[in-house]
Short mmCIF file of C-alpha atoms in Angstrom, two decimals:
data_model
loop_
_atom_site.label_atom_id
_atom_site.label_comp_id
_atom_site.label_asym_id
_atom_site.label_seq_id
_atom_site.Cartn_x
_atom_site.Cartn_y
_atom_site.Cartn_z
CA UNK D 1 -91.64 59.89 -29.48
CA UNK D 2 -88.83 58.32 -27.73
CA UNK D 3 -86.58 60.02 -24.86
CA UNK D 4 -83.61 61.57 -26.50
CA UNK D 5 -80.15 60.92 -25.21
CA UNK D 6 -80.02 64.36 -24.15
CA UNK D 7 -83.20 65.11 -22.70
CA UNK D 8 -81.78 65.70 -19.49
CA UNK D 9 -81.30 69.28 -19.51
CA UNK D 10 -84.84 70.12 -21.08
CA UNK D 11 -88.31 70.31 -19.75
CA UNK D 12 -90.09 70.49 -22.83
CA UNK D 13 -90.02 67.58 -25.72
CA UNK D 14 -88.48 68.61 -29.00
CA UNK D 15 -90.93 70.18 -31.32
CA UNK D 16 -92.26 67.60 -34.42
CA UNK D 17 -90.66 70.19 -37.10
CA UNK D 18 -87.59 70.73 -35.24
CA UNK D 19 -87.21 67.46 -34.84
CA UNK D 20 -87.18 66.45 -38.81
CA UNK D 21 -85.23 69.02 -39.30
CA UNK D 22 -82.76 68.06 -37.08
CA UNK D 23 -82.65 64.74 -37.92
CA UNK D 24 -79.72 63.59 -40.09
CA UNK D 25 -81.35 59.37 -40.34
CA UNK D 26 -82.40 59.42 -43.62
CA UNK D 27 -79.33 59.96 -45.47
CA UNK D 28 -76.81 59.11 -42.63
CA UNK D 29 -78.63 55.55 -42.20
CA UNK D 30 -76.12 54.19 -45.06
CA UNK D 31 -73.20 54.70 -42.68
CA UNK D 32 -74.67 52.02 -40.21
CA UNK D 33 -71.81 49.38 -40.22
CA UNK D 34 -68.58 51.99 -39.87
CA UNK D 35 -70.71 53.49 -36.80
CA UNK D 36 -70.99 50.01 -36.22
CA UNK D 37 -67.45 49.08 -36.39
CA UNK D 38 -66.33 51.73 -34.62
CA UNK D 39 -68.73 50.76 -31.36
CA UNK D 40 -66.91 47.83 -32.00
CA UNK D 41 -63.57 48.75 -31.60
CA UNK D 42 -64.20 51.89 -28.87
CA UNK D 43 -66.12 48.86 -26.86
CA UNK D 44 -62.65 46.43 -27.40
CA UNK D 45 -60.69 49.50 -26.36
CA UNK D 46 -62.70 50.23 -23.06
CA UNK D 47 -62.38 46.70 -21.88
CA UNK D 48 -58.79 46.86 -22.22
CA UNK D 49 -58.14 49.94 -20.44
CA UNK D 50 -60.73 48.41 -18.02
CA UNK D 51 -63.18 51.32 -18.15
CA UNK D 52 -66.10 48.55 -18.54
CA UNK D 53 -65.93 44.96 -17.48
CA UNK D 54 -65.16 42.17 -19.67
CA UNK D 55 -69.32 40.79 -19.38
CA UNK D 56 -70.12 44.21 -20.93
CA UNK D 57 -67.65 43.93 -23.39
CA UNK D 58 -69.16 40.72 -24.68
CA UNK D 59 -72.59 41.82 -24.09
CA UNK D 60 -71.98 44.84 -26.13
CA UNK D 61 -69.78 43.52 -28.71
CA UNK D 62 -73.19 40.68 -29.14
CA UNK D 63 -75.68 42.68 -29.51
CA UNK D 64 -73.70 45.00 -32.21
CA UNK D 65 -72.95 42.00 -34.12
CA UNK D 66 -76.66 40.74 -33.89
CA UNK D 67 -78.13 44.74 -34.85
CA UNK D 68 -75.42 44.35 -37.79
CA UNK D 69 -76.73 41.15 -39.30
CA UNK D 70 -80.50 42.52 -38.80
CA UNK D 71 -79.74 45.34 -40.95
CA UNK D 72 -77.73 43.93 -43.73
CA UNK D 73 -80.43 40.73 -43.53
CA UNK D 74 -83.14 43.68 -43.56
CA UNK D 75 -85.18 42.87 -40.92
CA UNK D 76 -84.29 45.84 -38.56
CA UNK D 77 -85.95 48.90 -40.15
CA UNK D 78 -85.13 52.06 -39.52
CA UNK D 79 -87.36 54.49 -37.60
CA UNK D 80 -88.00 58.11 -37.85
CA UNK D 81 -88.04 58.78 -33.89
CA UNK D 82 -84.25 58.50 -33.93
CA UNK D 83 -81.89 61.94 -34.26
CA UNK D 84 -79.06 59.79 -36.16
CA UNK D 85 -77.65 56.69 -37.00
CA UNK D 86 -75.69 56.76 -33.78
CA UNK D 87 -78.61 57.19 -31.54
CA UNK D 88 -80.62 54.61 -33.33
CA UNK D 89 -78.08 51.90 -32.91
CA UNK D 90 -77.36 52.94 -29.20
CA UNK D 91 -81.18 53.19 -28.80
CA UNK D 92 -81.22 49.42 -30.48
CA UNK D 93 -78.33 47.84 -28.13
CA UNK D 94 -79.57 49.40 -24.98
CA UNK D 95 -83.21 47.99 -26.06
CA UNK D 96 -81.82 44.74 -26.19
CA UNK D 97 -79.28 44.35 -23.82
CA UNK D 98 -80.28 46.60 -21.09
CA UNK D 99 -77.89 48.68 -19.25
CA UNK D 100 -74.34 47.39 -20.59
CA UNK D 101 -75.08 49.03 -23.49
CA UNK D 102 -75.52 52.46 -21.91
CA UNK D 103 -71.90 52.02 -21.18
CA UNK D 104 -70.82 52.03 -24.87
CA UNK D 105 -70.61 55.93 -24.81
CA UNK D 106 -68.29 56.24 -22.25
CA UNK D 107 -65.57 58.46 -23.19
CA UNK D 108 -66.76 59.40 -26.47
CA UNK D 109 -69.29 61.80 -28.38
CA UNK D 110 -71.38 61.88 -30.99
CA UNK D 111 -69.03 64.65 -32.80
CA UNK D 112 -65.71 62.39 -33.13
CA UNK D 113 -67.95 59.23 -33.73
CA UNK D 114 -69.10 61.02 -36.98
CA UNK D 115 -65.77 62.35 -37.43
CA UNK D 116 -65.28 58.34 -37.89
CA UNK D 117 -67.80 57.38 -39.43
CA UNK D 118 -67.21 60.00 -42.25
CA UNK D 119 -64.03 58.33 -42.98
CA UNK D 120 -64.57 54.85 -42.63
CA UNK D 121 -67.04 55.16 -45.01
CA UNK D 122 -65.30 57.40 -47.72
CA UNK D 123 -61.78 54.70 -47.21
CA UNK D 124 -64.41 51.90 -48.19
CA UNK D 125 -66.24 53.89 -51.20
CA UNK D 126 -62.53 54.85 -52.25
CA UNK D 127 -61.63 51.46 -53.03
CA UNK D 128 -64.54 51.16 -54.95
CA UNK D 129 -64.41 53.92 -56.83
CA UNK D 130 -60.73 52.90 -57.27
CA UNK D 131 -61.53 50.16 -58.69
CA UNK D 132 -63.77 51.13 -61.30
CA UNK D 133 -61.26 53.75 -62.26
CA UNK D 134 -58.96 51.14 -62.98
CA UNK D 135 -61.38 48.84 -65.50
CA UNK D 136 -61.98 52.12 -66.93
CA UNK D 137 -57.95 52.46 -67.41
CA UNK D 138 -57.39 49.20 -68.65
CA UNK D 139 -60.57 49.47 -71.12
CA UNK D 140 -58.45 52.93 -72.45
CA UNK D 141 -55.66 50.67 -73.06
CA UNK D 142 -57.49 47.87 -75.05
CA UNK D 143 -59.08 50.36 -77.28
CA UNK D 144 -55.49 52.28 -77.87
CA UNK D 145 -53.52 49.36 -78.44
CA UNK D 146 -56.44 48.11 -81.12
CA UNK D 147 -56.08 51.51 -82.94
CA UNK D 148 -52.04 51.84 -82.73
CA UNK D 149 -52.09 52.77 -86.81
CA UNK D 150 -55.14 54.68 -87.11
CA UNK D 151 -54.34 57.87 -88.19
CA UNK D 152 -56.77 60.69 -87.15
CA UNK D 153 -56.16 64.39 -87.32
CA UNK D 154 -55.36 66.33 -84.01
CA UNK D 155 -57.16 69.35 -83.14
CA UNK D 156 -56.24 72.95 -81.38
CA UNK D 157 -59.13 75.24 -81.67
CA UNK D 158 -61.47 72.50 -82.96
CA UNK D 159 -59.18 73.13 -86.30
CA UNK D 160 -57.55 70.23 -87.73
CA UNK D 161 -53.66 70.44 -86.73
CA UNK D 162 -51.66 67.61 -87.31
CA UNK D 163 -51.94 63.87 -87.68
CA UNK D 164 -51.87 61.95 -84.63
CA UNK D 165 -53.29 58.60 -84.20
CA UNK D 166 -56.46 57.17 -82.04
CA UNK D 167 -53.95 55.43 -79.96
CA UNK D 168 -52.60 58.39 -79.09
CA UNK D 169 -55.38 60.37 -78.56
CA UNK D 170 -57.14 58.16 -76.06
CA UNK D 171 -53.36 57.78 -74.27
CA UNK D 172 -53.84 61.17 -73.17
CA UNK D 173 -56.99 59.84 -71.40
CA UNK D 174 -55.31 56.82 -69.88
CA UNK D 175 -52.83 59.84 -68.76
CA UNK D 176 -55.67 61.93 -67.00
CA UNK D 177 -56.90 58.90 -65.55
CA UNK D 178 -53.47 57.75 -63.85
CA UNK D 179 -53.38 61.59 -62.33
CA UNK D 180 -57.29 60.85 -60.88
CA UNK D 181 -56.40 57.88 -59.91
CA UNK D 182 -53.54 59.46 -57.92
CA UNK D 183 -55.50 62.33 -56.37
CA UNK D 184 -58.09 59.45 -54.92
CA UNK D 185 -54.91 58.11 -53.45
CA UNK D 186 -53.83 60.99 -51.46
CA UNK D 187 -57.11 61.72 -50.72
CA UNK D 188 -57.29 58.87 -48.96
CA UNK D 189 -53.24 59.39 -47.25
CA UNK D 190 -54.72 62.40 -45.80
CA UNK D 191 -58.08 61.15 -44.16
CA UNK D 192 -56.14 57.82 -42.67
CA UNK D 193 -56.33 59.21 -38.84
CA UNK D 194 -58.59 58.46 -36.42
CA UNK D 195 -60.95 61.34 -34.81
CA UNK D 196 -62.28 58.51 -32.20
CA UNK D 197 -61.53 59.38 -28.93
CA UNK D 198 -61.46 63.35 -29.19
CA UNK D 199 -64.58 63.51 -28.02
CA UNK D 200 -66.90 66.46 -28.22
CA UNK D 201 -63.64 68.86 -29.04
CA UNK D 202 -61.11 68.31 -25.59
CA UNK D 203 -60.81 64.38 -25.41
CA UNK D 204 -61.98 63.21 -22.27
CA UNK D 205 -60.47 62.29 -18.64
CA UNK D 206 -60.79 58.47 -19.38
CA UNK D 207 -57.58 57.03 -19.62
CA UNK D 208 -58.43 55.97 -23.71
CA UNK D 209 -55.79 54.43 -25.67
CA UNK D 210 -56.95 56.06 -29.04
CA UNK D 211 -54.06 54.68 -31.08
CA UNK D 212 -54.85 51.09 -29.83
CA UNK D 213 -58.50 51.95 -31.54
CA UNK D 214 -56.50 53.55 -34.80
CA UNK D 215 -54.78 50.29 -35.35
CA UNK D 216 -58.00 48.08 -35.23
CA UNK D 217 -60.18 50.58 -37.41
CA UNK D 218 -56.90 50.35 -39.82
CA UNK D 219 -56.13 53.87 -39.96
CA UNK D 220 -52.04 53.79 -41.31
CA UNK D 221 -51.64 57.04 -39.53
CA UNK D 222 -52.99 56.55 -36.14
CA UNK D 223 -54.65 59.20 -34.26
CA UNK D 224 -55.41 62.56 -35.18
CA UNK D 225 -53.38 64.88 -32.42
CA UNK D 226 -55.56 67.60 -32.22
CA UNK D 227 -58.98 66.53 -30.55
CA UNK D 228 -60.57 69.76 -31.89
CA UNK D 229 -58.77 69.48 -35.45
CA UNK D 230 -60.88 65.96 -35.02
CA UNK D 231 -63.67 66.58 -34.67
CA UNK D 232 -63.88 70.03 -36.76
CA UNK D 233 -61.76 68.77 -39.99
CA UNK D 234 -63.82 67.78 -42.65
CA UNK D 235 -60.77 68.84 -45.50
CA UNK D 236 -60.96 64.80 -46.65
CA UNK D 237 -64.73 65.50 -47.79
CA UNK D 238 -63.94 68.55 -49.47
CA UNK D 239 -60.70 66.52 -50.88
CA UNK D 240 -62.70 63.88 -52.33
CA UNK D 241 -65.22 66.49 -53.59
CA UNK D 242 -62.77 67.60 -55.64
CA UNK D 243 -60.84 64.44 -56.47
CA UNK D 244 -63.90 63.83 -58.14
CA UNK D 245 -64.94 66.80 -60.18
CA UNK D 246 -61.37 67.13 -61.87
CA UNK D 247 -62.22 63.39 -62.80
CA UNK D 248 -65.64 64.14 -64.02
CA UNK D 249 -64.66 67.19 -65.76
CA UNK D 250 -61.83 64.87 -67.84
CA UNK D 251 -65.18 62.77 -68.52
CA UNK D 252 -67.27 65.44 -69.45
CA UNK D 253 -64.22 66.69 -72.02
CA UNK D 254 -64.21 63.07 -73.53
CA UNK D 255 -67.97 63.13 -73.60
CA UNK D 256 -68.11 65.80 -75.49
CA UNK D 257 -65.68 64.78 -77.94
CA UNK D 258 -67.58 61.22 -78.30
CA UNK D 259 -70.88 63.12 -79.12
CA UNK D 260 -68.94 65.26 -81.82
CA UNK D 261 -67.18 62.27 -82.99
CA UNK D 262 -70.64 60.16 -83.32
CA UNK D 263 -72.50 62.82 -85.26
CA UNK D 264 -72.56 62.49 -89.12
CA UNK D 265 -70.38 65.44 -89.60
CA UNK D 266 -67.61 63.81 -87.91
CA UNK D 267 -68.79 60.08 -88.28
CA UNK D 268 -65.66 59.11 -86.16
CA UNK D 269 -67.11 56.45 -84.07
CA UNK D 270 -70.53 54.63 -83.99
CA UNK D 271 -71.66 53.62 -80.69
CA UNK D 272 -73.08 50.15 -80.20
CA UNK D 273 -76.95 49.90 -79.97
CA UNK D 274 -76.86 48.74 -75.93
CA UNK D 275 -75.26 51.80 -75.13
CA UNK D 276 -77.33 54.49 -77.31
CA UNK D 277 -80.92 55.39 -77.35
CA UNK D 278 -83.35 56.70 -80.15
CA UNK D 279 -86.55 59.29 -80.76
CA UNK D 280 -90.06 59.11 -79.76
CA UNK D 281 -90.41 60.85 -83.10
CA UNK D 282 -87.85 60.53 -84.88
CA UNK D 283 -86.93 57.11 -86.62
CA UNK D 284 -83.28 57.54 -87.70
CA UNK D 285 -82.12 58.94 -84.30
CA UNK D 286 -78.93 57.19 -82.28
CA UNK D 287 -78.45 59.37 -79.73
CA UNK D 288 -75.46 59.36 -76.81
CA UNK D 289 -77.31 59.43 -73.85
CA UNK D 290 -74.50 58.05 -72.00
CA UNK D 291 -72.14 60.64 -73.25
CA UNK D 292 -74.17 63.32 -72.48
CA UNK D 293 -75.62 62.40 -69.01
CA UNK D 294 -71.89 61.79 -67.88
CA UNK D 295 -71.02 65.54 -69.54
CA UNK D 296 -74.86 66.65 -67.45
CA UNK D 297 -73.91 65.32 -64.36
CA UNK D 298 -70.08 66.61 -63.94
CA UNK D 299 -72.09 69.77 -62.98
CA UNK D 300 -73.93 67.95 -60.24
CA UNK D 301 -70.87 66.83 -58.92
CA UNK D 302 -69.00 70.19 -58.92
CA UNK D 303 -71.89 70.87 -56.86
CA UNK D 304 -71.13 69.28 -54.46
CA UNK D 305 -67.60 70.40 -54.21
CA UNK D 306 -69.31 73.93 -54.07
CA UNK D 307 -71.71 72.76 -51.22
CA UNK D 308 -68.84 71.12 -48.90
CA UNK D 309 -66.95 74.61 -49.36
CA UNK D 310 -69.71 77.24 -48.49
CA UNK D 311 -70.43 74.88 -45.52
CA UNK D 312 -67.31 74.94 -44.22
CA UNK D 313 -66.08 78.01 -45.24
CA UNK D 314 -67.37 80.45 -42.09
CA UNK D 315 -67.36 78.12 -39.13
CA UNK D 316 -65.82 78.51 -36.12
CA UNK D 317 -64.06 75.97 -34.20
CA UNK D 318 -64.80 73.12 -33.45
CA UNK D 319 -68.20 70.97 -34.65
CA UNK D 320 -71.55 72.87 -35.50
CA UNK D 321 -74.42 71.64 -36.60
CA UNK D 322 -73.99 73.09 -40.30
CA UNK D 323 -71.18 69.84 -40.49
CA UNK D 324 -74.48 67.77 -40.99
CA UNK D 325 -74.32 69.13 -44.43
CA UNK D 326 -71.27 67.56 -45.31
CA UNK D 327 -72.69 64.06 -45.90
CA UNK D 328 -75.60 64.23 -48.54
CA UNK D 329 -73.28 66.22 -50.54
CA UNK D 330 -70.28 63.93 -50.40
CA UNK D 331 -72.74 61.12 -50.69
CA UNK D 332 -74.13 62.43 -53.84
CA UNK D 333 -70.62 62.89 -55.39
CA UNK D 334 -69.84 59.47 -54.69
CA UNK D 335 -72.79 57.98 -55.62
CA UNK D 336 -72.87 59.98 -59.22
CA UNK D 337 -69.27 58.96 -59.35
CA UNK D 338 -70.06 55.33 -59.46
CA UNK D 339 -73.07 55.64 -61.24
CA UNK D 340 -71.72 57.05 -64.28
CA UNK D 341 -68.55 54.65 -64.63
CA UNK D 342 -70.37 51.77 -65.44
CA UNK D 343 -71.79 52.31 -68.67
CA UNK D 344 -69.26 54.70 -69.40
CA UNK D 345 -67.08 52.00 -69.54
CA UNK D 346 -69.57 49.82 -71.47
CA UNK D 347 -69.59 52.46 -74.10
CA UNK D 348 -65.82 52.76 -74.89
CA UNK D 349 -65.40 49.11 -74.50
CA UNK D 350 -68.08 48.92 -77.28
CA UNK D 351 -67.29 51.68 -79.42
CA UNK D 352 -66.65 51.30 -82.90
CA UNK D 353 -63.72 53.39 -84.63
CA UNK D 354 -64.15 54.01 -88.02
CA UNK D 355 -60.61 54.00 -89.17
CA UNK D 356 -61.29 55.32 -93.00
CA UNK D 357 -63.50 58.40 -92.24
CA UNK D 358 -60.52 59.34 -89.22
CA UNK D 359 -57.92 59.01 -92.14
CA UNK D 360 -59.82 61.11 -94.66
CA UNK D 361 -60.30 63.74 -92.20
CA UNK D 362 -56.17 63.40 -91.28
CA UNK D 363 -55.50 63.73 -95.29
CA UNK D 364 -57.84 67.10 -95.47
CA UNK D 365 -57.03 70.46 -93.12
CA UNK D 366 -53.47 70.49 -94.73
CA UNK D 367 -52.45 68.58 -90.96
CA UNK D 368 -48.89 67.55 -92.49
CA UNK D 369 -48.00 71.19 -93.56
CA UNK D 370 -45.59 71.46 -90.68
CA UNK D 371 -44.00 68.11 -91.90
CA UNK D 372 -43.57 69.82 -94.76
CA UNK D 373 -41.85 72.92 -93.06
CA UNK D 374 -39.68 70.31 -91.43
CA UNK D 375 -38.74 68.98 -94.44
CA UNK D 376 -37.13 72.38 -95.58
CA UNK D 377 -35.64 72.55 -92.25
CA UNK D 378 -33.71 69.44 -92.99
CA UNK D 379 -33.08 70.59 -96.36
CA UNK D 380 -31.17 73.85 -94.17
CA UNK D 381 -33.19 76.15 -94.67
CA UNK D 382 -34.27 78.15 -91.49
CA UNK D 383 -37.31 77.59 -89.64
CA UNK D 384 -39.26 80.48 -89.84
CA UNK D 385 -38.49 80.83 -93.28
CA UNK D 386 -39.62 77.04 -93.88
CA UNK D 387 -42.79 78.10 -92.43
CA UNK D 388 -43.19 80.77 -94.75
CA UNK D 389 -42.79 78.71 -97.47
CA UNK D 390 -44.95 76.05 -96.31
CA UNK D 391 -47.63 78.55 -95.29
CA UNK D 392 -47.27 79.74 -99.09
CA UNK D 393 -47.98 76.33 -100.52
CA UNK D 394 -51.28 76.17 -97.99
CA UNK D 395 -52.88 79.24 -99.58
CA UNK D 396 -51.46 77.95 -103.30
CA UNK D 397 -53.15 74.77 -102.44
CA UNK D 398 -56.40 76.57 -101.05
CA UNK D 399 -56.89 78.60 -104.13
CA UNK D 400 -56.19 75.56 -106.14
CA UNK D 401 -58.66 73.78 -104.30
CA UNK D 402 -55.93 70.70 -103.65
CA UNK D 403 -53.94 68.82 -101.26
CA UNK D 404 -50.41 69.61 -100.25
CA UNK D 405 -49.46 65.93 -101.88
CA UNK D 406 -51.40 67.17 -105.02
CA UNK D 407 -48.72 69.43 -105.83
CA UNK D 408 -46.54 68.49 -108.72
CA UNK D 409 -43.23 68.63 -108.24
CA UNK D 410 -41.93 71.60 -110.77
CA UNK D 411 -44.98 73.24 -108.46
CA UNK D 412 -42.97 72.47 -105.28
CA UNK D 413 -39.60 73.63 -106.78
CA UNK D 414 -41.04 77.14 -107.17
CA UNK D 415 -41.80 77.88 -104.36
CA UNK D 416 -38.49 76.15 -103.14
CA UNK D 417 -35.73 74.85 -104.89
CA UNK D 418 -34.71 72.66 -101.97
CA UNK D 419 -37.41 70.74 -102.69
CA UNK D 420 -37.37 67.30 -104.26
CA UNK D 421 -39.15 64.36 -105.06
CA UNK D 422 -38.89 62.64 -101.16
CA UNK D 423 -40.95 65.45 -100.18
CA UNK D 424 -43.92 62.99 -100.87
CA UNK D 425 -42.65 60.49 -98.67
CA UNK D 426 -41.57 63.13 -95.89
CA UNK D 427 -45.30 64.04 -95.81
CA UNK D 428 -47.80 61.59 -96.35
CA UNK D 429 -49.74 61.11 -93.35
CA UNK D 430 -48.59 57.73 -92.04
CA UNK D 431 -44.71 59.24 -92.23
CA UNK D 432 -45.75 62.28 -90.64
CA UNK D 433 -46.90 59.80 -87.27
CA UNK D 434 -43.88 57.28 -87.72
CA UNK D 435 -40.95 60.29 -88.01
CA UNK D 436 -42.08 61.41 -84.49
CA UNK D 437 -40.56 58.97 -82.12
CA UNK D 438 -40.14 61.46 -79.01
CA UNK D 439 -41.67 60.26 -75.67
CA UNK D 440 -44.85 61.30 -75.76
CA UNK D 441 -44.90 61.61 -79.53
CA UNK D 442 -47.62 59.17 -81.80
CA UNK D 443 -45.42 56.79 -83.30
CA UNK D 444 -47.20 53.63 -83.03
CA UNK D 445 -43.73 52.22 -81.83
CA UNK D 446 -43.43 55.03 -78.77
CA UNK D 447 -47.28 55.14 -77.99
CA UNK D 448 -47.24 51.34 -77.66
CA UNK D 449 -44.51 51.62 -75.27
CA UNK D 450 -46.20 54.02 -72.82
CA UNK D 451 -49.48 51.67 -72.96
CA UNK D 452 -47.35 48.96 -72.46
CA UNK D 453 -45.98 51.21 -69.04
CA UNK D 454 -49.77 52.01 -68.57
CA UNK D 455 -50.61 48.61 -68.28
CA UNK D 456 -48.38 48.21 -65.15
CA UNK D 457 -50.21 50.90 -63.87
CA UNK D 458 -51.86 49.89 -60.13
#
């Protein structure tokens, strides 16, 4: 086993258990080129305030380049001896370039070096994740701006309520997906400091320049001004954590509405044959896999928004070792993140509306009664006694076993004389979507508009 970094103060070698335990290499191992960079820039930053010499500098700054392409060529394999990633790279450059690189710790610790790690790594998976937010946006959009006139009904209480269209329904996605989008965003504001150079928790008597190091890492904010708050914050994590289970939970709600909507009681959609699967036994079976894993796996992500906050929520000031706990649990948030907006994507870009069976749903459920209480309205009579009359019709029309636009129109004029023969026009479905014009309303001609806005979207 090789000597730890620390070994000074103990007499006896860590025991085999312990050590596995302890170690944090298997899942921190992924975060090898931020520690990387951040050697980088702490060794750039010592040579300037000439706290090591210039040789050391390029020695250092060498061999870090030379361990990075080694690992991303794959060549350099990681071992289990080491505590962390830190230790195995420091245990690497020393091993190579003798004692310069035992100078490459000076005026740091491990405790603000995973501070920065931590965040260089979430900043990079943010702009991924961004990303694939964004082709998941503009995928929305396509689909809406195909479906601008096809009337479905909209739902409160899984009841039919009025008619909308598709446009407009999946608009209200694009709208939840602007907000996410947003959150990621100030997730990110909030995490742009750098912890490097608080050292273990009270900065160090080296004369650092830590904002000289913010400024090449790229951190917008500069240097966090509390080397304890440094070291001991790990809010961005949680942040993220929780960036990403309001996203996954605005999944899991489309999800589920896909795997109604795909069933033949709906018969909606139909999703295409590379993004469905079938039985083992059972011949006729499509089934959404994709819809339902997303839907599965929100929970796995809440999870780890759950995990992040018991860890967190008892410690003292500043690090403990319980902040090793942060990282597979972030990790797995990201990593379920990405995983499940690929096909998800695929799937909607794929999916097939089927604009007749939407409209004969729309034309059942009675969705343009309130149309018709409108009507009255216009007509002057009072709201709430519109409603009463239209609500009258509803049951006339349920015992009858018809359609409001069934009604004849001597049938109409009893229950109303205000009625007359526009009434047809003022409710048929298509009228019923083009009278409402409001922002934020499904008019074809007002929806288009905000995915036209949506589009702009960055």
């Amino acid at each position: 086993m090789s000597k730890k970094m620390w070994d000074g103060r103990f007499q006896k070698a860590t025991d085999k258990d312990v050590n596995d335990f302890n170690s944090s290499l298997p899942f921190d191992c992924r975060m090898y080129s931020q520690d990387i960079r951040g050697s980088m820039a702490h060794c750039n930053m010592l040579a300037k305030q000439n706290i090591i010499s210039k040789e050391d500098e390029s020695a250092i700054l060498q061999g870090l380049q030379d361990i990075l392409s080694d690992m991303e060529a794959g060549i350099l394999p990681f071992t289990n001896e080491a505590e962390d990633i830190h230790m195995f790279i420091e245990e690497e450059l020393t091993k190579r370039i003798g004692d310069a690189g035992k100078r490459l710790h000076t005026g740091r610790s491990r405790n603000d070096q995973v501070a920065l790690d931590i965040r260089l790594y979430i900043k990079d998976e943010c702009v991924e994740i961004r990303s694939l937010l964004l082709t998941l946006h503009l995928a929305l959009i396509q689909k809406a701006k195909e479906n601008l006139d096809t009337v479905m009904p909209g739902y409160t209480h899984l009841q039919r309520a009025q008619p909308i269209t598709f446009a407009h329904h999946l608009l209200t996605y694009i709208q939840m997906l602007e907000r996410d989008i947003g959150r990621l965003d100030d997730t990110v504001k909030r995490m742009d400091v750098s912890p490097l150079g608080s050292g273990a928790l009270a900065g160090t008597t080296y004369p650092l320049d830590r904002e000289y190091t913010a400024a090449l890492l790229g951190f917008s904010g500069g240097a966090t001004q509390s080397s304890i708050d440094g070291v001991s914050d790990r809010d961005f994590c949680i942040e993220l954590a929780s960036a990403l289970s309001i996203f996954m939970m605005h999944l899991s709600r489309f999800s589920e509405e896909i795997i109604l909507w795909s069933s033949q009681e709906f018969s909606f959609v139909e999703l295409d044959d590379a993004y469905s699967t079938g039985s083992s036994i059972m011949p006729q079976k499509k089934n959404p896999d994709v819809a339902e894993l997303t839907r599965g796996k929100t929970g796995r992500v809440y999870g780890s928004l759950i995990t992040l906050l018991t860890v967190m929520k008892g410690l003292p000031l500043a690090y403990n070792k319980d902040m090793q706990e942060d990282k597979e649990a972030v990790f797995d948030a990201i990593d379920t993140v990405k995983t499940v907006l690929v096909p998800f994507t695929g799937m909607i870009r794929t999916l097939t509306v089927k604009k007749d069976n939407m409209k004969k749903a729309a034309s059942g459920g009675f969705t343009n009664a309130t149309d018709l209480a409108d009507y009255l309205v216009k007509k002057g009579l009072p709201f709430r006694s519109a409603h009463e009359v239209s609500g009258k019709l509803v049951h006339y029309c349920l015992e009858k076993g018809i359609d409001l636009l069934d009604v004849t129109l001597p049938e109409f004029i009893t229950f109303s004389p205000l009625i007359e023969a526009d009434v047809y026009e003022s409710i048929s479905l298509m009228q019923c979507v083009l009278e409402r014009t409001i922002v934020g309303a499904p008019a074809p001609s007002t929806v288009k508009a905000a995915l036209d806005k949506a589009e702009e979207f960055k």
